Coordinates of C-alpha atoms in Angstrom, one line a residue:
Chain A
M14 CA 0.2 -0.2 -0.1
I15 CA 1.5 3.2 -0.7
S16 CA 1.3 6.3 1.8
M17 CA -1.7 8.6 2.4
N18 CA 1.0 11.6 1.4
E19 CA 1.9 9.5 -1.8
I20 CA -1.7 9.2 -2.9
L21 CA -2.8 12.8 -2.2
K22 CA 0.3 13.9 -4.3
R23 CA -0.9 11.7 -7.0
L24 CA -4.4 13.2 -7.1
E25 CA -3.6 16.6 -6.7
G26 CA -4.9 19.1 -9.4
R27 CA -5.9 15.9 -11.2
L28 CA -9.0 14.6 -12.9
I29 CA -10.3 11.1 -11.7
V30 CA -12.9 9.1 -13.3
S31 CA -15.8 7.4 -12.0
C32 CA -16.8 4.0 -14.0
Q33 CA -20.0 3.0 -12.8
A34 CA -23.2 0.6 -14.1
E35 CA -25.2 -1.3 -12.8
E36 CA -27.4 -4.3 -13.7
P37 CA -29.1 -4.3 -16.1
E38 CA -26.9 -1.6 -17.8
P39 CA -25.0 -3.0 -21.0
L40 CA -21.9 -1.9 -19.1
A41 CA -22.2 -3.3 -15.9
S42 CA -19.6 -6.1 -15.3
P43 CA -16.0 -6.2 -14.2
E44 CA -14.6 -6.9 -17.8
M45 CA -16.3 -3.7 -19.1
L46 CA -16.0 -1.5 -16.3
T47 CA -12.1 -2.4 -16.2
A48 CA -11.9 -1.6 -19.8
M49 CA -13.9 1.6 -19.9
S50 CA -11.2 2.5 -16.8
R51 CA -8.2 1.6 -18.5
A52 CA -9.2 4.0 -21.4
A53 CA -10.0 6.7 -18.6
V54 CA -6.7 6.4 -17.4
L55 CA -5.2 6.3 -20.8
G56 CA -6.8 9.4 -21.4
G57 CA -5.3 10.8 -18.2
A58 CA -7.1 9.8 -15.3
A59 CA -5.2 9.9 -12.2
A60 CA -7.6 7.3 -10.2
I61 CA -11.0 5.5 -10.7
R62 CA -13.9 5.8 -8.6
S63 CA -15.7 2.3 -8.9
N64 CA -18.8 1.2 -7.1
L65 CA -19.4 -2.4 -6.0
P66 CA -16.4 -5.0 -4.3
Q67 CA -16.4 -7.2 -7.7
N68 CA -15.8 -4.0 -9.8
V69 CA -13.4 -2.5 -7.3
A70 CA -11.4 -5.5 -6.8
A71 CA -11.1 -6.0 -10.9
I72 CA -10.1 -2.5 -11.3
H73 CA -7.7 -2.4 -8.5
S74 CA -5.6 -5.3 -9.5
A75 CA -5.8 -4.4 -13.4
L76 CA -4.5 -1.2 -13.3
D77 CA -2.3 1.1 -11.5
V78 CA -3.5 4.1 -10.0
P79 CA -5.3 4.5 -6.6
V80 CA -9.0 3.1 -6.5
I81 CA -11.9 5.0 -4.9
G82 CA -14.2 2.1 -3.8
L83 CA -17.7 2.5 -2.9
Y84 CA -20.4 -0.1 -2.1
K85 CA -24.3 1.5 -3.1
K86 CA -26.7 -0.5 -1.2
V87 CA -30.3 0.6 -0.7
Y88 CA -32.2 -0.4 2.7
T89 CA -35.7 0.3 3.3
D90 CA -35.2 1.9 6.6
S91 CA -32.8 4.5 5.4
E92 CA -32.0 7.0 2.6
V93 CA -28.2 6.4 2.9
Y94 CA -26.9 3.7 0.2
I95 CA -23.4 5.1 -0.7
T96 CA -21.3 2.6 2.0
P97 CA -24.0 2.7 4.3
T98 CA -23.2 0.0 6.8
L99 CA -20.4 -1.7 8.1
N100 CA -21.2 -4.7 6.2
E101 CA -20.3 -2.8 3.0
A102 CA -17.3 -1.1 4.5
K103 CA -15.9 -4.9 5.4
A104 CA -16.4 -5.7 1.9
L105 CA -14.2 -2.8 0.4
L106 CA -11.6 -3.9 2.7
E107 CA -11.2 -7.0 0.7
T108 CA -10.9 -5.0 -2.9
G109 CA -7.3 -4.0 -2.2
C110 CA -8.7 -0.3 -2.8
E111 CA -6.5 2.9 -1.3
I112 CA -9.9 4.6 -0.7
I113 CA -13.0 3.8 0.7
A114 CA -16.1 6.6 0.3
L115 CA -18.9 6.9 2.5
D116 CA -21.9 8.6 2.6
A117 CA -21.6 11.5 5.5
T118 CA -24.4 13.1 5.4
I119 CA -26.3 13.5 8.7
R120 CA -29.1 11.4 7.8
T121 CA -29.8 8.0 9.9
R122 CA -28.2 4.9 8.6
P123 CA -29.7 1.4 8.4
F124 CA -30.4 -0.2 11.7
G125 CA -29.1 3.0 13.4
E126 CA -25.4 2.4 12.7
Q127 CA -23.1 5.2 13.4
L128 CA -20.9 6.9 10.8
K129 CA -18.1 7.0 13.3
D130 CA -18.2 3.2 14.5
I131 CA -18.0 2.2 10.9
T132 CA -14.8 4.7 10.6
A133 CA -13.4 3.4 13.4
Y134 CA -13.6 -0.1 12.3
I135 CA -11.8 0.6 9.3
R136 CA -9.4 2.7 10.8
S137 CA -8.3 -0.3 13.2
N138 CA -8.4 -2.8 10.3
S139 CA -6.5 -0.9 7.5
D140 CA -4.8 2.1 6.4
V141 CA -7.4 2.9 3.5
L142 CA -8.1 6.5 3.0
L143 CA -11.6 7.4 3.5
M144 CA -13.9 9.7 1.6
A145 CA -16.7 11.7 3.0
D146 CA -19.5 12.1 0.3
V147 CA -21.0 15.1 1.5
S148 CA -24.4 17.2 0.6
T149 CA -23.7 20.1 2.5
L150 CA -21.0 22.2 4.5
E151 CA -22.8 21.1 7.5
D152 CA -21.8 17.4 6.5
G153 CA -18.6 18.4 6.1
L154 CA -17.8 19.8 9.1
L155 CA -18.9 16.8 11.0
A156 CA -17.0 14.8 8.5
A157 CA -13.5 16.6 9.2
E158 CA -14.4 16.1 13.0
M159 CA -14.6 12.6 12.8
G160 CA -11.1 12.6 11.1
F161 CA -11.8 11.8 7.1
D162 CA -9.0 12.3 4.9
M163 CA -10.9 14.2 2.1
I164 CA -14.3 15.5 1.5
S165 CA -16.2 15.1 -1.9
T166 CA -19.2 17.3 -3.1
T167 CA -20.6 14.4 -4.5
L168 CA -24.2 14.0 -2.7
S169 CA -25.3 17.5 -3.5
G170 CA -28.6 17.2 -5.2
Y171 CA -29.4 13.8 -4.0
T172 CA -30.5 14.5 -0.8
K173 CA -34.1 15.5 0.3
E174 CA -32.3 19.0 1.5
T175 CA -30.5 19.5 -1.7
L176 CA -32.5 18.2 -4.5
D177 CA -33.2 21.7 -6.1
R178 CA -29.3 22.0 -6.6
A179 CA -29.8 19.1 -8.8
K180 CA -32.2 20.7 -11.1
T181 CA -30.1 23.2 -12.5
G182 CA -27.8 20.3 -13.9
R183 CA -24.5 22.4 -13.1
P184 CA -22.2 21.5 -10.3
D185 CA -22.5 22.8 -7.1
Y186 CA -19.8 25.6 -7.0
G187 CA -21.3 27.2 -3.8
L188 CA -20.8 24.2 -1.7
L189 CA -17.3 23.3 -3.1
A190 CA -16.0 27.6 -2.6
D191 CA -17.7 26.9 1.4
L192 CA -15.8 23.9 2.0
A193 CA -12.4 24.5 0.1
R194 CA -12.6 28.2 2.0
K195 CA -13.5 26.4 5.6
F196 CA -10.8 23.7 5.1
N197 CA -8.4 25.9 3.6
G198 CA -6.0 23.1 2.4
E199 CA -6.0 21.5 5.6
I200 CA -8.3 18.5 4.2
P201 CA -8.6 18.2 0.4
V202 CA -11.8 18.9 -0.9
F203 CA -13.0 17.1 -4.0
A204 CA -15.5 18.3 -6.8
E205 CA -18.0 15.9 -7.8
G206 CA -21.4 15.8 -9.1
R207 CA -22.6 17.1 -12.6
I208 CA -19.3 17.9 -14.1
W209 CA -20.2 17.4 -18.1
T210 CA -17.6 19.6 -19.8
P211 CA -14.2 20.7 -19.8
E212 CA -14.9 24.4 -18.8
D213 CA -16.7 22.9 -15.5
A214 CA -13.6 20.7 -14.5
V215 CA -11.6 24.0 -14.8
Q216 CA -14.2 25.8 -13.0
A217 CA -14.2 23.6 -10.3
F218 CA -10.3 23.9 -10.2
Q219 CA -10.8 28.1 -10.0
T220 CA -13.3 27.3 -7.0
G221 CA -10.9 25.7 -5.0
A222 CA -11.0 21.8 -5.7
F223 CA -8.2 19.8 -5.0
A224 CA -9.3 17.4 -7.6
V225 CA -12.2 17.0 -9.8
V226 CA -14.5 13.7 -10.1
V227 CA -16.1 13.2 -13.9
G228 CA -18.1 10.1 -14.0
S229 CA -21.4 10.2 -16.6
A230 CA -19.8 12.5 -18.8
V231 CA -16.7 10.0 -19.6
T232 CA -18.5 6.3 -18.9
R233 CA -22.1 6.1 -19.2
P234 CA -22.6 6.3 -22.9
Q235 CA -26.4 5.7 -22.3
V236 CA -27.0 8.8 -20.4
I237 CA -24.7 10.7 -22.7
T238 CA -26.9 9.8 -25.8
Q239 CA -30.0 10.7 -23.4
R240 CA -28.6 14.1 -23.0
I241 CA -28.0 15.1 -26.3
N242 CA -31.2 13.4 -27.5
E243 CA -33.4 15.2 -25.2
A244 CA -32.0 18.5 -26.5
V245 CA -32.7 17.7 -29.9
K246 CA -36.2 16.4 -29.0
K247 CA -37.0 19.6 -27.2
Y248 CA -35.4 21.7 -30.3
Q249 CA -38.1 19.4 -32.5
G250 CA -40.8 20.2 -30.4
K251 CA -41.2 16.7 -29.3
I252 CA -41.1 17.1 -25.3
Chain B
M16 CA -33.6 -6.5 -45.0
I17 CA -36.0 -3.5 -44.3
S18 CA -36.7 -1.3 -47.4
M19 CA -34.5 2.0 -48.1
N20 CA -37.8 4.2 -47.1
E21 CA -38.4 2.4 -43.7
I22 CA -34.7 2.9 -42.7
L23 CA -34.7 6.2 -44.1
K24 CA -38.0 7.0 -41.7
R25 CA -36.4 5.4 -38.6
L26 CA -33.4 7.6 -39.0
E27 CA -34.7 11.3 -40.0
G28 CA -34.5 13.8 -37.3
R29 CA -32.6 11.4 -35.1
L30 CA -29.6 10.8 -33.3
I31 CA -27.1 7.8 -34.3
V32 CA -24.2 6.9 -32.5
S33 CA -20.7 5.9 -34.1
C34 CA -19.1 3.2 -31.7
Q35 CA -15.7 2.6 -32.9
A36 CA -12.3 1.5 -31.2
E37 CA -9.4 0.0 -32.6
E38 CA -6.7 -2.2 -31.4
P39 CA -4.9 -2.2 -28.9
E40 CA -7.3 0.6 -27.4
P41 CA -9.3 -1.2 -24.2
L42 CA -12.8 -1.4 -25.8
A43 CA -11.7 -2.8 -29.0
S44 CA -13.6 -6.0 -29.2
P45 CA -16.9 -7.0 -30.5
E46 CA -18.1 -7.6 -26.7
M47 CA -17.4 -4.4 -25.8
L48 CA -18.3 -2.1 -28.8
T49 CA -22.0 -4.4 -28.7
A50 CA -22.4 -3.1 -24.8
M51 CA -21.5 0.3 -25.7
S52 CA -23.9 0.2 -28.8
R53 CA -26.6 -1.5 -26.8
A54 CA -26.2 1.4 -24.1
A55 CA -26.3 4.2 -26.8
V56 CA -29.6 2.6 -28.1
L57 CA -31.1 2.2 -24.7
G58 CA -30.0 6.1 -24.7
G59 CA -32.2 7.3 -27.6
A60 CA -29.8 6.3 -30.5
A61 CA -31.9 5.4 -33.8
A62 CA -28.9 3.8 -35.6
I63 CA -25.1 2.6 -34.9
R64 CA -22.0 3.6 -37.0
S65 CA -19.8 0.7 -36.4
N66 CA -16.2 0.0 -38.1
L67 CA -15.0 -3.5 -38.8
P68 CA -16.9 -6.6 -40.2
Q69 CA -16.5 -8.6 -36.9
N70 CA -17.9 -5.8 -34.7
V71 CA -20.6 -4.5 -37.7
A72 CA -21.8 -8.3 -37.4
A73 CA -21.7 -8.4 -34.0
I74 CA -23.9 -5.7 -33.2
H75 CA -26.5 -6.2 -36.6
S76 CA -27.2 -9.5 -34.9
A77 CA -27.5 -8.2 -30.9
L78 CA -29.1 -4.8 -31.7
D79 CA -32.5 -3.9 -33.4
V80 CA -31.8 -0.8 -35.4
P81 CA -30.3 0.0 -38.6
V82 CA -26.1 -0.7 -38.7
I83 CA -24.0 1.5 -40.7
G84 CA -21.1 -0.7 -41.5
L85 CA -17.4 0.7 -42.6
Y86 CA -14.1 -0.9 -42.9
K87 CA -11.3 1.3 -41.9
K88 CA -8.1 -0.3 -44.0
V89 CA -4.8 1.5 -44.3
Y90 CA -2.8 1.0 -48.0
T91 CA 0.5 2.5 -48.6
D92 CA -0.4 3.6 -52.0
S93 CA -3.7 6.1 -50.9
E94 CA -5.2 8.3 -48.1
V95 CA -8.3 6.8 -48.6
Y96 CA -9.2 4.5 -45.5
I97 CA -12.7 4.2 -45.0
T98 CA -13.9 1.0 -46.9
P99 CA -11.5 2.1 -49.5
T100 CA -11.4 -1.1 -51.8
L101 CA -13.9 -3.8 -53.0
N102 CA -12.3 -6.3 -50.6
E103 CA -13.2 -4.5 -47.7
A104 CA -17.1 -3.6 -49.5
K105 CA -17.3 -7.4 -50.1
A106 CA -16.3 -8.3 -46.5
L107 CA -19.2 -5.9 -45.1
L108 CA -21.8 -6.9 -47.5
E109 CA -21.3 -10.4 -45.3
T110 CA -22.3 -8.8 -42.0
G111 CA -26.0 -7.9 -42.8
C112 CA -25.7 -4.2 -41.9
E113 CA -28.4 -1.9 -43.5
I114 CA -26.2 0.6 -44.6
I115 CA -22.6 0.7 -46.3
A116 CA -20.6 4.1 -45.5
L117 CA -17.2 4.5 -47.9
D118 CA -14.7 7.4 -48.5
A119 CA -16.1 9.2 -51.3
T120 CA -13.6 12.4 -51.5
I121 CA -12.4 12.6 -54.8
R122 CA -8.8 11.2 -53.9
T123 CA -7.2 8.2 -55.8
R124 CA -8.1 5.0 -54.1
P125 CA -5.6 1.8 -53.4
F126 CA -4.5 -0.1 -56.7
G127 CA -6.2 2.9 -58.7
E128 CA -9.6 1.2 -57.9
Q129 CA -12.8 3.5 -59.0
L130 CA -15.6 4.2 -56.5
K131 CA -18.1 3.8 -59.0
D132 CA -17.0 0.4 -59.7
I133 CA -17.2 -0.2 -56.1
T134 CA -20.7 0.7 -55.9
A135 CA -21.9 -0.8 -58.9
Y136 CA -20.5 -4.3 -57.6
I137 CA -22.5 -3.3 -54.1
R138 CA -25.8 -2.5 -56.0
S139 CA -25.8 -5.4 -58.3
N140 CA -24.8 -7.8 -55.4
S141 CA -27.1 -6.4 -52.5
D142 CA -30.0 -4.1 -51.4
V143 CA -27.5 -2.2 -49.1
L144 CA -27.8 1.6 -48.9
L145 CA -24.8 3.6 -49.9
M146 CA -23.5 6.4 -47.6
A147 CA -21.0 8.9 -49.0
D148 CA -18.2 10.2 -46.5
V149 CA -17.3 13.6 -48.1
S150 CA -15.2 16.2 -47.1
T151 CA -16.1 19.1 -49.8
L152 CA -19.2 20.1 -51.3
E153 CA -17.8 18.9 -54.7
D154 CA -17.2 15.4 -53.4
G155 CA -21.0 15.6 -52.3
L156 CA -21.8 16.5 -55.9
L157 CA -19.9 13.7 -57.1
A158 CA -21.6 11.1 -54.7
A159 CA -24.9 12.1 -55.7
E160 CA -23.7 11.8 -59.5
M161 CA -22.9 8.2 -58.5
G162 CA -26.4 7.5 -56.9
F163 CA -25.5 7.7 -53.2
D164 CA -28.6 7.2 -51.0
M165 CA -27.2 9.5 -48.1
I166 CA -24.3 11.9 -48.0
S167 CA -22.2 12.6 -44.8
T168 CA -19.9 15.2 -43.7
T169 CA -17.6 13.1 -42.1
L170 CA -14.5 13.4 -43.5
S171 CA -14.2 17.0 -43.3
G172 CA -11.0 18.0 -41.4
Y173 CA -9.4 14.9 -42.4
T174 CA -8.2 15.5 -45.9
K175 CA -5.1 17.4 -46.6
E176 CA -7.2 19.8 -48.2
T177 CA -9.7 20.4 -45.2
L178 CA -7.1 20.0 -42.2
D179 CA -8.0 23.5 -41.3
R180 CA -11.5 22.8 -40.3
A181 CA -10.6 20.2 -37.7
K182 CA -8.2 22.9 -36.4
T183 CA -11.0 24.7 -34.5
G184 CA -12.7 21.8 -32.8
R185 CA -16.1 22.8 -34.1
P186 CA -18.3 20.7 -36.7
D187 CA -18.1 21.7 -40.4
Y188 CA -21.7 23.8 -40.1
G189 CA -20.7 25.6 -43.4
L190 CA -20.2 22.3 -45.6
L191 CA -23.3 20.7 -44.0
A192 CA -25.4 24.1 -45.1
D193 CA -23.9 24.0 -48.6
L194 CA -24.7 20.1 -49.0
A195 CA -28.3 20.5 -47.4
R196 CA -29.4 23.6 -49.4
K197 CA -28.1 21.9 -52.6
F198 CA -30.0 18.4 -52.3
N199 CA -32.7 20.4 -50.6
G200 CA -34.1 17.2 -49.2
E201 CA -33.7 14.9 -52.3
I202 CA -30.5 13.4 -50.9
P203 CA -30.2 13.4 -47.1
V204 CA -27.2 14.8 -45.8
F205 CA -25.8 13.7 -42.4
A206 CA -23.9 15.5 -40.1
E207 CA -20.7 13.8 -38.6
G208 CA -17.6 14.8 -37.2
R209 CA -16.8 17.0 -33.8
I210 CA -20.0 16.8 -32.7
W211 CA -19.8 17.2 -28.9
T212 CA -22.5 18.7 -27.1
P213 CA -26.8 18.9 -27.0
E214 CA -26.1 22.4 -28.6
D215 CA -24.0 21.1 -31.3
A216 CA -26.4 18.7 -32.1
V217 CA -29.1 20.7 -31.9
Q218 CA -27.2 23.4 -34.2
A219 CA -26.8 20.6 -36.9
F220 CA -30.5 20.2 -37.2
Q221 CA -31.0 23.6 -37.5
T222 CA -28.7 23.9 -40.5
G223 CA -30.1 21.4 -42.3
A224 CA -29.0 17.8 -41.1
F225 CA -31.2 14.9 -41.8
A226 CA -29.6 13.1 -39.1
V227 CA -27.2 13.7 -36.6
V228 CA -24.1 11.1 -36.0
V229 CA -22.2 11.4 -32.7
G230 CA -18.9 9.5 -31.7
S231 CA -16.2 10.3 -29.2
A232 CA -18.6 12.4 -27.3
V233 CA -20.1 9.1 -26.3
T234 CA -18.4 6.0 -27.1
R235 CA -14.8 7.2 -26.2
P236 CA -13.7 7.5 -23.0
Q237 CA -10.3 7.8 -23.6
V238 CA -10.5 10.6 -25.9
I239 CA -13.6 12.6 -23.5
T240 CA -11.0 11.9 -20.4
Q241 CA -8.2 13.7 -22.8
R242 CA -10.4 16.5 -23.6
I243 CA -11.1 17.5 -20.3
N244 CA -7.4 16.7 -19.1
E245 CA -6.3 19.0 -21.7
A246 CA -8.4 22.0 -20.5
V247 CA -7.4 21.5 -16.8
K248 CA -3.6 21.1 -17.5
K249 CA -3.8 24.3 -20.1
Y250 CA -5.7 26.7 -17.0
Q251 CA -2.7 24.9 -15.0
G252 CA -0.3 26.3 -17.1
K253 CA 0.9 22.8 -17.8
I254 CA 0.7 22.8 -21.5

C-alpha cells in the first residue's frame, strides 16, 4: 500500500474518473468496467472511482492507479446508500482499494448504525483512506471532526434537502467554495457531481477543488446519448 | 432486410451513435462495442455506425436498429481508408448491415480502384444503402451523381485540403449548410464530425441535417478524458 501522502500527491490537481454501471445496464460487468477504466487512465485519469466490491477489486488489480471504492446498497429503513453499513465497508476492505468513500450526510443510517463506528472499524483494521461524500457544509464539518481524510461534494443534489441543486444540471460550486474556504487546504476537497465539460472541470479547480471527479460524461454512453437526445427532441418540439 | 424508405424514416431527425475502437484500445472487441452500442440505443440512438466487419456483424445481430458499416483499412499507396477497396466492401456485405459507408472524396483509391466500380458491385449484389463520407461540396456533388443514397460530412477536416477545418474543434456547419441547400431534401445529408454537445447536435439540425452522428463524445472514454484533461492542464499552465 502506498502512503497517504503519496496518494494525495498523485491526485492533486488531477482528474478522477468515476466508472459505474449497475445491472441491467449493458456495461455492468467487471470486465467492461475495467476496460472503460483503462481507457480513462490512458486519457489521463489519475484515479478511478468504482462501485461494488467485484468491480473495485477487478479495477484495482488491473490498473496502476489508486481506486476509490464504494458500495451502493439500498436498505428500506434509510436513505443512505453509499457504503451505508459496516457490512459494505468490510466488503470493500477485501478489494485492496486505496480509498473508501462513504455517505457522510447527517441522515440516519440503516439499523441505526453510526458513521463514527464504521470509520473506527476501518481505521483499526486497515490503512485505507476515507472519503466523505457530503451534501452540505454541515456534513463536511462533521466529517472533518470525525477525521475523514478527504471530502467530496458528491451528494449535493441527491438528498431531500438539496434536491433543488440538481435541477439546474450544474455542479454545486457554492458548496465547493464553502468547503474549500473552510478547510483551506487542511483537508482536500474533491468536486464531484454534474461535471460534464472541460469548462466545468476548470471552474471546479478555479473554485478550489483539490481534484475533480467526472463520471457520466466519460463512462455512461447511455446517459450521454440521452442528454443529447433530449436537447434534440426539445428543439424539435417533441418533448 | 427492411426497405430503404423504412430505414430513412427510422433515421430522420434522429441521433446516430458511432461506436468505434481499434486495437490496442481497451474497448476494441465485438463484445465491448456491442455493449456500448446497446447503451447508446437505450439512450435513444436510432442507429449505430460501426467499424470492422466483426464488430458490424456482432452489433447487427445483437441490436434491433439499422447499422452503418464501414471498414477502415490503411493502404500505403492511398490516403483513402474508409472502405477503400472492393475487398472491404465485400467483407461488409457479409455482415448484414443495412448501410455501407465509403470514403467518397475525389482522392485516388488503392490500386487505382474506382469508387463507381465498387458501388456498382454493391448495387448488383445487395440492397444495402450507400452512404458517401465526403469532405467538400464537390465530393458531395459527385457522390450524388454516382447515386449514393445519403451523404455525410464525415471527412471534413480529415483530408489534406480540409485539415484547417478540424483545427477549430468545431463541426463543419458550413459544409453541412452547403450540402443541405444543394440537395434540398432530395438526398439526406448527415452531420458527422466533432459533434460534442447537445448544443452542437441541435445546431446541426438547425443547419439542415437529416440525422446527426455523434461518436467520440459518447463512446470514447479515453478521448473524452483527454479532452477534459487538456483543458485542466492548460488552465494550470502545464501545457
